[in-house]
Coordinates of C-alpha atoms in Angstrom, one line a residue:
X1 CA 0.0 0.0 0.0
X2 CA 1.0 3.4 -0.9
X3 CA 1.6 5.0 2.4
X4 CA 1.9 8.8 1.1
X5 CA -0.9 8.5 -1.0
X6 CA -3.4 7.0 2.2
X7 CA -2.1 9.7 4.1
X8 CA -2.8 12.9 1.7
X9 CA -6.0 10.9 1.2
X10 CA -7.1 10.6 4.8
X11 CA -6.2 14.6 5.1
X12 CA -8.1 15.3 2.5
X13 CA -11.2 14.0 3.4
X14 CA -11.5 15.4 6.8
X15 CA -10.4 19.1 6.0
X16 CA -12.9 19.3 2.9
X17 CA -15.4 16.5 3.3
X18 CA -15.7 15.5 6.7
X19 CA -15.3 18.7 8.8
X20 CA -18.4 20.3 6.6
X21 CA -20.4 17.3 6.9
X22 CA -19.3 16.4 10.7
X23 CA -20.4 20.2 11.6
X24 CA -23.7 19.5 10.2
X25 CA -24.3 16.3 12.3
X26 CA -23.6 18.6 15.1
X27 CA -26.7 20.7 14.6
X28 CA -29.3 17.4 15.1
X29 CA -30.1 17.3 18.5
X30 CA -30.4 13.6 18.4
X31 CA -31.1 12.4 21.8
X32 CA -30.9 8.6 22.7
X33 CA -34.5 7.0 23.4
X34 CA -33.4 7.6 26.8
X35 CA -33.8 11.5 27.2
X36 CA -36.1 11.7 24.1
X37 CA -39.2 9.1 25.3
X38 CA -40.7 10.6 21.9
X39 CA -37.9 9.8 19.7
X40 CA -40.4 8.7 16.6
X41 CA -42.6 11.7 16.7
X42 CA -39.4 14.5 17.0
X43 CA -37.8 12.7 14.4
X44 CA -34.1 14.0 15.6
X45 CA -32.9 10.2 15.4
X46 CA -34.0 9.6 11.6
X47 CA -32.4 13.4 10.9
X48 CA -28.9 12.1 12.1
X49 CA -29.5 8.7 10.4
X50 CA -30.5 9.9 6.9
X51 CA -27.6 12.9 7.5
X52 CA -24.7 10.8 7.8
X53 CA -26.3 7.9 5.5
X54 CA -26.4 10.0 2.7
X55 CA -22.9 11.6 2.8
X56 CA -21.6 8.1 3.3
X57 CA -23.9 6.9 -0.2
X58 CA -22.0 10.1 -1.5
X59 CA -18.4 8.2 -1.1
X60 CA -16.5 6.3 -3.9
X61 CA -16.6 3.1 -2.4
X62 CA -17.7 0.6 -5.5
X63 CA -20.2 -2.1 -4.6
X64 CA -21.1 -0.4 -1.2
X65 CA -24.9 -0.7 0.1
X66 CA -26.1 1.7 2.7
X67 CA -29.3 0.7 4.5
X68 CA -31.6 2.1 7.4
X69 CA -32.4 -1.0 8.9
X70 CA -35.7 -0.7 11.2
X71 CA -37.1 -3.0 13.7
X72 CA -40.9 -3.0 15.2
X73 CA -40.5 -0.2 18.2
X74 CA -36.6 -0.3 17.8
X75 CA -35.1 2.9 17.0
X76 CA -33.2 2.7 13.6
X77 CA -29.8 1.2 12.4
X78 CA -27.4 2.2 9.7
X79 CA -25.9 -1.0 7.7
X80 CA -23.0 0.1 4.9
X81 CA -21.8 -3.0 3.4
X82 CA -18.7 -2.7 1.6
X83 CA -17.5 -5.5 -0.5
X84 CA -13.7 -7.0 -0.2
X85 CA -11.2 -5.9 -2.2
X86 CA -10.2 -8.5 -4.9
X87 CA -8.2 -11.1 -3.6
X88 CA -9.2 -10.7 0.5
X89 CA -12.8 -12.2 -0.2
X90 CA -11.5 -15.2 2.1
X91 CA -10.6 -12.7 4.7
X92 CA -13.7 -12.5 7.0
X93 CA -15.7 -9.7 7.9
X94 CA -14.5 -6.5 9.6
X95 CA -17.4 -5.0 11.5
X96 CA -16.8 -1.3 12.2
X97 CA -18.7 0.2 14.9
X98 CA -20.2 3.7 15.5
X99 CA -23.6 5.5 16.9
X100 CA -25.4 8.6 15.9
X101 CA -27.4 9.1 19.4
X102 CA -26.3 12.0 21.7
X103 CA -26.4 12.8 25.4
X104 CA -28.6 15.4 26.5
X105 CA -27.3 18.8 26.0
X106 CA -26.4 19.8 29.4
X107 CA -26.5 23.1 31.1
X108 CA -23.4 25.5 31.1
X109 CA -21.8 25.4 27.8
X110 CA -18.9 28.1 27.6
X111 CA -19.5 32.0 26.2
X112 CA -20.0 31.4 22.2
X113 CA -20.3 27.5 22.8
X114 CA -23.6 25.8 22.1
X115 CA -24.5 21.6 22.3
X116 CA -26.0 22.3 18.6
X117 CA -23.7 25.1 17.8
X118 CA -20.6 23.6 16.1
X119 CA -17.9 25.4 16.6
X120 CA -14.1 25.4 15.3
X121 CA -11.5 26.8 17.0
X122 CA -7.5 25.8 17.6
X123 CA -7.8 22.6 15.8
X124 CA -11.1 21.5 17.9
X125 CA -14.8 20.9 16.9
X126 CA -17.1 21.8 19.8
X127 CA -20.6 20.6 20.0
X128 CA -22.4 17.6 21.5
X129 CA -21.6 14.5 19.6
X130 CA -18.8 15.6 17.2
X131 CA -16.4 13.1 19.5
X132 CA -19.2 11.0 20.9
X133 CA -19.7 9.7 18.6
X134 CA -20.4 11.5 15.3
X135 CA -17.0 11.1 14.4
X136 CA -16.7 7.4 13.7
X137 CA -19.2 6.8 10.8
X138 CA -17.0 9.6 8.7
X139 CA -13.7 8.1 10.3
X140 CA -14.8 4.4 9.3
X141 CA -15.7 5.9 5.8
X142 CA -12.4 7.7 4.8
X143 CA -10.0 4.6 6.6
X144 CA -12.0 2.4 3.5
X145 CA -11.4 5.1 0.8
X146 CA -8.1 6.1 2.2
X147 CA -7.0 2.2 1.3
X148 CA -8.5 1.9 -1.9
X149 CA -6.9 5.2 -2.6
X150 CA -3.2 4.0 -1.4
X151 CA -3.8 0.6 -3.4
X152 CA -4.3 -1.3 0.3
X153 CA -6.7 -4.4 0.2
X154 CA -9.6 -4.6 2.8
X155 CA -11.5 -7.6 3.7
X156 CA -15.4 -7.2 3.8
X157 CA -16.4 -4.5 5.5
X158 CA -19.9 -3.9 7.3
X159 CA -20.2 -0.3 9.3
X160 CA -23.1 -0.5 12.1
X161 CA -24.2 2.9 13.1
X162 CA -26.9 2.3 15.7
X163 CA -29.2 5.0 17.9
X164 CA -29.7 3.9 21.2
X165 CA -25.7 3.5 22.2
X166 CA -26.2 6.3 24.9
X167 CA -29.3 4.9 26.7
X168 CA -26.9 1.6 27.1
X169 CA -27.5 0.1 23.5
X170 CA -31.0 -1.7 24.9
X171 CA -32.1 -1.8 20.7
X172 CA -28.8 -3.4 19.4
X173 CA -29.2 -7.1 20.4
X174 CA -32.0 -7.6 18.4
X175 CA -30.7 -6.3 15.5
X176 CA -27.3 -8.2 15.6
X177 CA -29.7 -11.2 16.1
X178 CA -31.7 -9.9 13.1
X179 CA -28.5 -9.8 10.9
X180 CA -26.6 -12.6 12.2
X181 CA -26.6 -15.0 9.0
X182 CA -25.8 -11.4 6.4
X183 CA -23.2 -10.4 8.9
X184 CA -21.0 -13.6 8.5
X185 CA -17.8 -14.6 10.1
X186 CA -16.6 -11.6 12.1
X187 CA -13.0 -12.2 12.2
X188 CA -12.0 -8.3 13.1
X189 CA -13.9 -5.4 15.2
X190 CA -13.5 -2.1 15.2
X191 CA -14.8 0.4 17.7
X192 CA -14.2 4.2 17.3
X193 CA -16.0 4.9 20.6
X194 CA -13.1 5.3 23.4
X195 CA -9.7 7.1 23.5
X196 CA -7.1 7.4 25.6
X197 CA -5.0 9.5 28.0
X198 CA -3.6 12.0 25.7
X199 CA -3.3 12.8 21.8
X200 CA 0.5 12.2 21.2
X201 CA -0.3 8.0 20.5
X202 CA -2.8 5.6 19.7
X203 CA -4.7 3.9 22.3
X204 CA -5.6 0.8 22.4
X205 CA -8.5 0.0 25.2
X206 CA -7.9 -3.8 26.3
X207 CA -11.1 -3.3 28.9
X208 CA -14.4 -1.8 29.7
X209 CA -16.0 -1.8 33.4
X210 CA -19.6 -2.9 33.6
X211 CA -22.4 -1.1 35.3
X212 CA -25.0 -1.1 37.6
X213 CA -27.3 1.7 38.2
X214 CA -30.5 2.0 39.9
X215 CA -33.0 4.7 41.5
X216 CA -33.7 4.3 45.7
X217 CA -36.2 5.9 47.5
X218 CA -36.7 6.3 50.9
X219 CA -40.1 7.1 52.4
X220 CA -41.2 7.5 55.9
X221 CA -43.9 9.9 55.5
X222 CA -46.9 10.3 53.2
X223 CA -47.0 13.5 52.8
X224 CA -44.6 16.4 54.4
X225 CA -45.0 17.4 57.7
X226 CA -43.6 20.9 59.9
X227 CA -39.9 20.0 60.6
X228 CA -40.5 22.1 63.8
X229 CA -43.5 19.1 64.9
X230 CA -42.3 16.2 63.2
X231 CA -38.1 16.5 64.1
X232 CA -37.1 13.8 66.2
X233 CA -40.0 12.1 66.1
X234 CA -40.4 10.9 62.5
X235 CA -37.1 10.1 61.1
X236 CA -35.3 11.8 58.4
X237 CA -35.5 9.9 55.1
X238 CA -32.0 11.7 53.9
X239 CA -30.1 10.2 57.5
X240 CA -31.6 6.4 56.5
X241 CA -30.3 7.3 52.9
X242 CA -27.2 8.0 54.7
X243 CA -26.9 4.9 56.4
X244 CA -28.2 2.7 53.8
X245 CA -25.0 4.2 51.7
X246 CA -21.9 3.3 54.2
X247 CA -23.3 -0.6 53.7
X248 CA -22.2 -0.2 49.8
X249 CA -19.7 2.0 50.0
X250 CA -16.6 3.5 52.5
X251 CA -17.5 7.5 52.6
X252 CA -14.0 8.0 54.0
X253 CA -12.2 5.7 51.4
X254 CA -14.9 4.9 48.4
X255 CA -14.1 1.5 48.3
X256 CA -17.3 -0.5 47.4
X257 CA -17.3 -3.6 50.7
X258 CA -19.8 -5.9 47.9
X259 CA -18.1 -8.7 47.1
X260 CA -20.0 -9.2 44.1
X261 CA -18.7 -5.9 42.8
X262 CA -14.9 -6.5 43.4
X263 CA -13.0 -8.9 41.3
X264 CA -8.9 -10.2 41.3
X265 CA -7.2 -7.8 38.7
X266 CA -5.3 -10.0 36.0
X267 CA -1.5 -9.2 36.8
X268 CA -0.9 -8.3 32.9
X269 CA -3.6 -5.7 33.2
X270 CA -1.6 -4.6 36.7
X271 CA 1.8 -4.5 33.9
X272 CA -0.6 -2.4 31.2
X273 CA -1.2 0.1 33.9
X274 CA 2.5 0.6 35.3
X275 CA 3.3 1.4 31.8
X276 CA 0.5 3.8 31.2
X277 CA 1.1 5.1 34.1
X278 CA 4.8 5.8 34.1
X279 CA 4.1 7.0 30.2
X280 CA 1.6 9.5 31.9
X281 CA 4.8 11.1 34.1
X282 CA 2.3 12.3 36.7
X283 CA -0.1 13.2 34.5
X284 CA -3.2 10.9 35.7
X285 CA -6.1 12.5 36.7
X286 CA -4.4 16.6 36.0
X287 CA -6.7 16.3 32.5
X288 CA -10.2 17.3 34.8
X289 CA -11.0 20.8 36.0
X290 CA -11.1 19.9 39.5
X291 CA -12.2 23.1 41.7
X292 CA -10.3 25.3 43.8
X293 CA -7.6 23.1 45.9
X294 CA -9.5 19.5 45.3
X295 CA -7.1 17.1 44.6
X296 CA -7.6 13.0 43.2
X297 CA -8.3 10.3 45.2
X298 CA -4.3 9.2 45.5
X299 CA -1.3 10.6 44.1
X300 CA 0.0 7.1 42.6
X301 CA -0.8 7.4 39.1
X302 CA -1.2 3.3 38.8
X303 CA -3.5 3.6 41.6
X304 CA -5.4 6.0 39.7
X305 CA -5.6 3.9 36.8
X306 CA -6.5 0.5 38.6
X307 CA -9.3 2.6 40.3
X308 CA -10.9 4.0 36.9
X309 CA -10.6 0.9 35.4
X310 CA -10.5 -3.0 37.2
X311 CA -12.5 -1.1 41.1
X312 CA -15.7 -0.8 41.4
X313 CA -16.5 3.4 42.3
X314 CA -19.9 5.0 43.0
X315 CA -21.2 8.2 41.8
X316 CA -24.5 9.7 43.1
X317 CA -25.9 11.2 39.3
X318 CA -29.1 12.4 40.6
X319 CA -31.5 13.0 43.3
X320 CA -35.3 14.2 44.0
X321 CA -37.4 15.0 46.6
X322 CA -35.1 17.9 47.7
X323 CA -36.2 21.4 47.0
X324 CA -33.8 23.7 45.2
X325 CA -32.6 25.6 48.3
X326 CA -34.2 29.0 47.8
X327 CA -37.5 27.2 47.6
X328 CA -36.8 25.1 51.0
X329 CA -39.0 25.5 53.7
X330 CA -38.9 23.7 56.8
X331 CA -40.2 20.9 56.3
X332 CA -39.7 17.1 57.0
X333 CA -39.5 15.8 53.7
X334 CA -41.9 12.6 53.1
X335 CA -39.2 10.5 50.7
X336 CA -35.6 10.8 49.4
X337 CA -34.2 9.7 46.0
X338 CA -30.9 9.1 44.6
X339 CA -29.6 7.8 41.3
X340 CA -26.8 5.0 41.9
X341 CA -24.3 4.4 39.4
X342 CA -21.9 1.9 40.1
X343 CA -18.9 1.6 37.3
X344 CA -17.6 -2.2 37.9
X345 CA -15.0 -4.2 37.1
X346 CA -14.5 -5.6 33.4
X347 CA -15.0 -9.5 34.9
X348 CA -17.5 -8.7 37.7
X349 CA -21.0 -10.7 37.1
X350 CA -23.3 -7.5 36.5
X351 CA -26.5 -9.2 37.6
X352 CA -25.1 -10.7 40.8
X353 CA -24.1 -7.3 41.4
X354 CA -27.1 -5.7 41.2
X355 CA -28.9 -8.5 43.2
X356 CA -26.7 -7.9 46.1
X357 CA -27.4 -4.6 46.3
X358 CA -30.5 -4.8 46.4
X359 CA -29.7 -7.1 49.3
X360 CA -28.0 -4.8 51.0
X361 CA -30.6 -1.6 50.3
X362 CA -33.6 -3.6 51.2
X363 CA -33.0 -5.7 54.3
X364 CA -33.5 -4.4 58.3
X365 CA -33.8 -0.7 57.3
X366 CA -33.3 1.3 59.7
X367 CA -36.6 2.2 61.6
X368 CA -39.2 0.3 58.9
X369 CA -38.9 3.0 56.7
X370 CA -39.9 2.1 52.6
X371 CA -36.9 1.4 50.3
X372 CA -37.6 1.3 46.8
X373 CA -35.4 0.3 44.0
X374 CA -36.4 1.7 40.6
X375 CA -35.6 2.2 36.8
X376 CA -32.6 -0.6 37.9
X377 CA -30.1 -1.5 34.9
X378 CA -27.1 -3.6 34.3
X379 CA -24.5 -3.3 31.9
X380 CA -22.1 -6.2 31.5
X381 CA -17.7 -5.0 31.0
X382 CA -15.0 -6.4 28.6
X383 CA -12.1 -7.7 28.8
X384 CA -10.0 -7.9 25.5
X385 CA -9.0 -11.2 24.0
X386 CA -4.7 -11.6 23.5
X387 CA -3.4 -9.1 20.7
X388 CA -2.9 -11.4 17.7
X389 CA 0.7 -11.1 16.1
X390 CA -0.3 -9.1 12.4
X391 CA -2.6 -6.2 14.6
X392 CA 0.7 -6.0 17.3
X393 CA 3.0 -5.4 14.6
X394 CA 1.3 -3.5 12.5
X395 CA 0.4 -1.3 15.9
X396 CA 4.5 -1.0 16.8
X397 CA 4.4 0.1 12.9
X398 CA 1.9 2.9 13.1
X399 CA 3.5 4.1 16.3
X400 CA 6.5 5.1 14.0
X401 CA 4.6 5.9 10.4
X402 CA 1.4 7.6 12.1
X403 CA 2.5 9.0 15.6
X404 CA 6.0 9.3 16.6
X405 CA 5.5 7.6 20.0
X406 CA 4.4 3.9 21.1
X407 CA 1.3 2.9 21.3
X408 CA -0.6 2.5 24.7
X409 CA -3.3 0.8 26.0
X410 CA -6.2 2.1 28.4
X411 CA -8.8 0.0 30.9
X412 CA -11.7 2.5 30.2
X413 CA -13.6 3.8 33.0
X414 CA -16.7 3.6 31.0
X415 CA -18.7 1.3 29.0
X416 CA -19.5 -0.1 26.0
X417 CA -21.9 -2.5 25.9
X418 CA -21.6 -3.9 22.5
X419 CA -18.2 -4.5 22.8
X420 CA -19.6 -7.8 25.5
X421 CA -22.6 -7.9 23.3
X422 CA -19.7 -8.8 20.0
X423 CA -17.3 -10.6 22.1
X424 CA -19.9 -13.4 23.2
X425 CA -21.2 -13.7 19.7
X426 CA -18.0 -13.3 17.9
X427 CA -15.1 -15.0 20.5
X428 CA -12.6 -16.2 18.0
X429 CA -12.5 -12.1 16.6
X430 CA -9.8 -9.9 17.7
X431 CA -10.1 -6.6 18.2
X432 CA -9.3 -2.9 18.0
X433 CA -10.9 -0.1 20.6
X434 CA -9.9 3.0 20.1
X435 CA -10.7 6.3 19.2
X436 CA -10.1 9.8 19.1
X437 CA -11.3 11.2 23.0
X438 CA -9.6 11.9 25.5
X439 CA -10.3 12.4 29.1
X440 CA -10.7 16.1 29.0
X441 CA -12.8 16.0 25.4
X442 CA -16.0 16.8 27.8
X443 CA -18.1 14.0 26.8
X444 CA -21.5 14.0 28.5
X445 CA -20.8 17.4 29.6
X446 CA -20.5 21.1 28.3
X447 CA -18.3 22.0 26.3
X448 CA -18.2 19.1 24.3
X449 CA -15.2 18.6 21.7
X450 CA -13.2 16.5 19.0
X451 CA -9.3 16.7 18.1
X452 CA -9.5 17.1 14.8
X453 CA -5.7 16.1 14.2
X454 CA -6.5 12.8 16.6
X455 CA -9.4 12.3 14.3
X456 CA -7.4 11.9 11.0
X457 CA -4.3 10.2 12.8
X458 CA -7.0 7.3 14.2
X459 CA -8.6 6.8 10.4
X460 CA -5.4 6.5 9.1
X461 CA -4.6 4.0 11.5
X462 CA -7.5 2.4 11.3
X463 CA -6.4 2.2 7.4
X464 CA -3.5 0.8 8.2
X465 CA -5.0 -2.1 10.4
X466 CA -7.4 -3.1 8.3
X467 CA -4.9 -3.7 5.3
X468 CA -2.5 -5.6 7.4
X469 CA -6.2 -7.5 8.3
X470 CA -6.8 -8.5 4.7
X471 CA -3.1 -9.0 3.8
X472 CA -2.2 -11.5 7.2

């Protein structure tokens, strides 16, 4: 393959066909079924799938198909089916993955910054999903051109874009159940949604923590009464909440006591982290905006690591029943809720997990008082499958011809459900997580943005892999 010729390809594409198109995509508030109950009627959904499907028809791919799969009550799926290249029709199938559904918008966006607003400035596109995960479907795209363009061979090549990624991809089983027998034998994945610690390198992610999240309420009253009547009489429904919490979690330390949520962390994982770590130099953890003189958890940068990615954390994400406090009164509040996110450990059994908390939530509460666990959901992690010898080497190869440092690997923080989903149904395929994010890209919150430069470097990479796939 004609490595100069790939390259002025890829950079091409994204300075005068991606970055127009990309910046459009931006505009479509396209909300996961989650946040947008009403996703049929508004329409955002189909906007964003009909957007990106036709630029992608646009493309000079020969043979390609691109198809708005939809199920009964599913939200919908983008299929592009590109055929091999002659000679690697014996390779498999290289199933490239991406979605089009956003996160909500999110209050407090900077001055001249907008979630549908897409702005570019020093080399970065703001706006909510340019980096999660608008990016991939056009990053997928060019990485097939960029090949064909540079003389590269590519096996068969099948790009999912699905809509309901952000709500924990509920819709995306039934559809890789629905295509099962047209999708074939998946021999290589690729996953554009993740990143890594900083834009100098690719990443590789070799693990995803699972998830458990659910809402608890605590009740002790029906109704509110006079704080000044009811105080140390009825109990308060926040100090049960308070107790109810130290039985899944340390306050002082944040360690998480369920055994169900802790797991023994492989010792190469330990390894991958000491190197990430050391190739961090201190660095773990500076990316965030942390306030005033808050400081991280630890100030071992492998500790760090191991917590975001094999340890089981808590974060409270939401609450109700509280007033906002100029509206407070006193008053003894009838019920308190919280939303419970728990980020788990690649290997940890998701279910079990979520059973024992209830457990724990639910049994000899303090006083009698009502505990309720709602709108409960479990997401199961990943852990990678051994690097096979063609995607190392040609990984040490794009270190030196792509970036001009080694390539490292990340145990992401977050999750991916399909990537379980495609490792159960596909367990003899390797494959390749990465992407174009880092930690302070602002996913999920304001000020949402993509490296531009990150983005081109990843697609030519991705380029790179999958001729090295087809040529193995």
């Amino acid at each position: 393959m004609e490595h100069n010729t790939l390259n002025s390809t890829v950079s091409r594409l994204w300075d005068a066909e991606i970055l127009p198109s990309l910046s459009e995509l931006v505009t479509i508030p396209a909300l996961s079924p989650a946040f947008d109950p009403d996703w049929a009627t508004t329409g955002h959904l189909d906007d964003a799938v009909t957007h990106v499907s036709k630029w992608i028809t646009a493309r000079d791919l020969p043979g390609a198909t691109v198809e708005t799969v939809r199920l009964e009550g599913l939200t919908p799926l983008v299929m592009v089916d590109v055929p091999a290249t002659p000679g690697a029709e014996d390779a498999g199938t290289v199933l490239l993955y991406g979605h089009l559904d956003k996160q909500p918008p999110v209050g407090g966006w900077s001055e001249g910054l907008g979630p549908w607003t897409p702005v570019l400035r020093d080399g970065r596109l703001y706006g909510r999903g340019a980096a999660d995960d608008g990016y991939s479907a056009y990053a997928a795209t060019a990485a097939l051109e960029a090949v064909r363009a540079g003389g590269g061979s590519h096996a068969r090549c099948v790009i999912l874009l699905e809509t309901s990624e952000e709500s924990g991809s509920p819709h995306l089983a039934p559809y890789l159940e629905h295509l099962r027998d047209r999708l074939g034998d998946v021999t290589l994945v690729v996953c554009l949604d993740s990143g890594g610690s900083d834009y100098s390198r690719l990443w590789l992610t070799t693990s995803l923590r699972g998830m458990v999240s659910a809402d608890v309420t605590v009740r002790v009253l029906d109704a509110g009464a006079h704080s000044g009547l009811a105080g140390g009489i009825v109990p308060s429904s926040f100090r049960i909440m308070r107790t109810l919490l130290d039985r899944v979690e340390d306050s002082a330390t944040g360690d998480i006591p369920l055994s169900a949520m802790n797991v023994e962390i492989p010792p190469h994982r330990v390894e991958e982290a000491k190197v990430s770590a050391d190739a961090a130099a201190g660095k773990v953890g500076t990316s965030f905006p942390l306030a005033g003189g808050t400081r991280p958890v630890t100030d071992d940068g492998l500790e760090l690591l191991l917590n975001n990615s094999w340890r089981p954390t808590l974060s409270v994400i939401g609450a109700s029943g509280m007033p906002e406090p100029y509206d407070a009164g006193n008053v003894l509040r009838p019920y308190t809720t919280l939303s419970l996110s728990f980020r788990l450990p690649p290997t940890a059994d998701s279910a079990a997990a979520l059973e024992q908390l209830t457990q724990a939530l639910t049994t000899d509460v303090p006083y009698g008082a009502q505990v309720e666990l709602t709108r409960s959901e479990v997401a199961y992690g990943w852990d990678a499958p051994e690097l096979a010898p063609w995607l190392r080497t040609t990984l040490d190869d794009v270190s030196s011809t792509v970036f001009d440092a080694p390539w490292g690997t990340v145990g992401l923080g977050g999750s991916i459900p399909f990537m379980n989903l495609l490792a159960t149904t596909y367990p003899s395929a390797q494959f390749l997580v990465t992407g174009a994010v880092g930690s302070d890209s602002n996913i999920h919150v304001p000020d949402e943005w993509l490296h531009l430069g990150q983005a081109a470097r990843v697609t030519t990479s991705v380029a790179e892999v999958l001729h090295a796939h087809a040529t193995r």
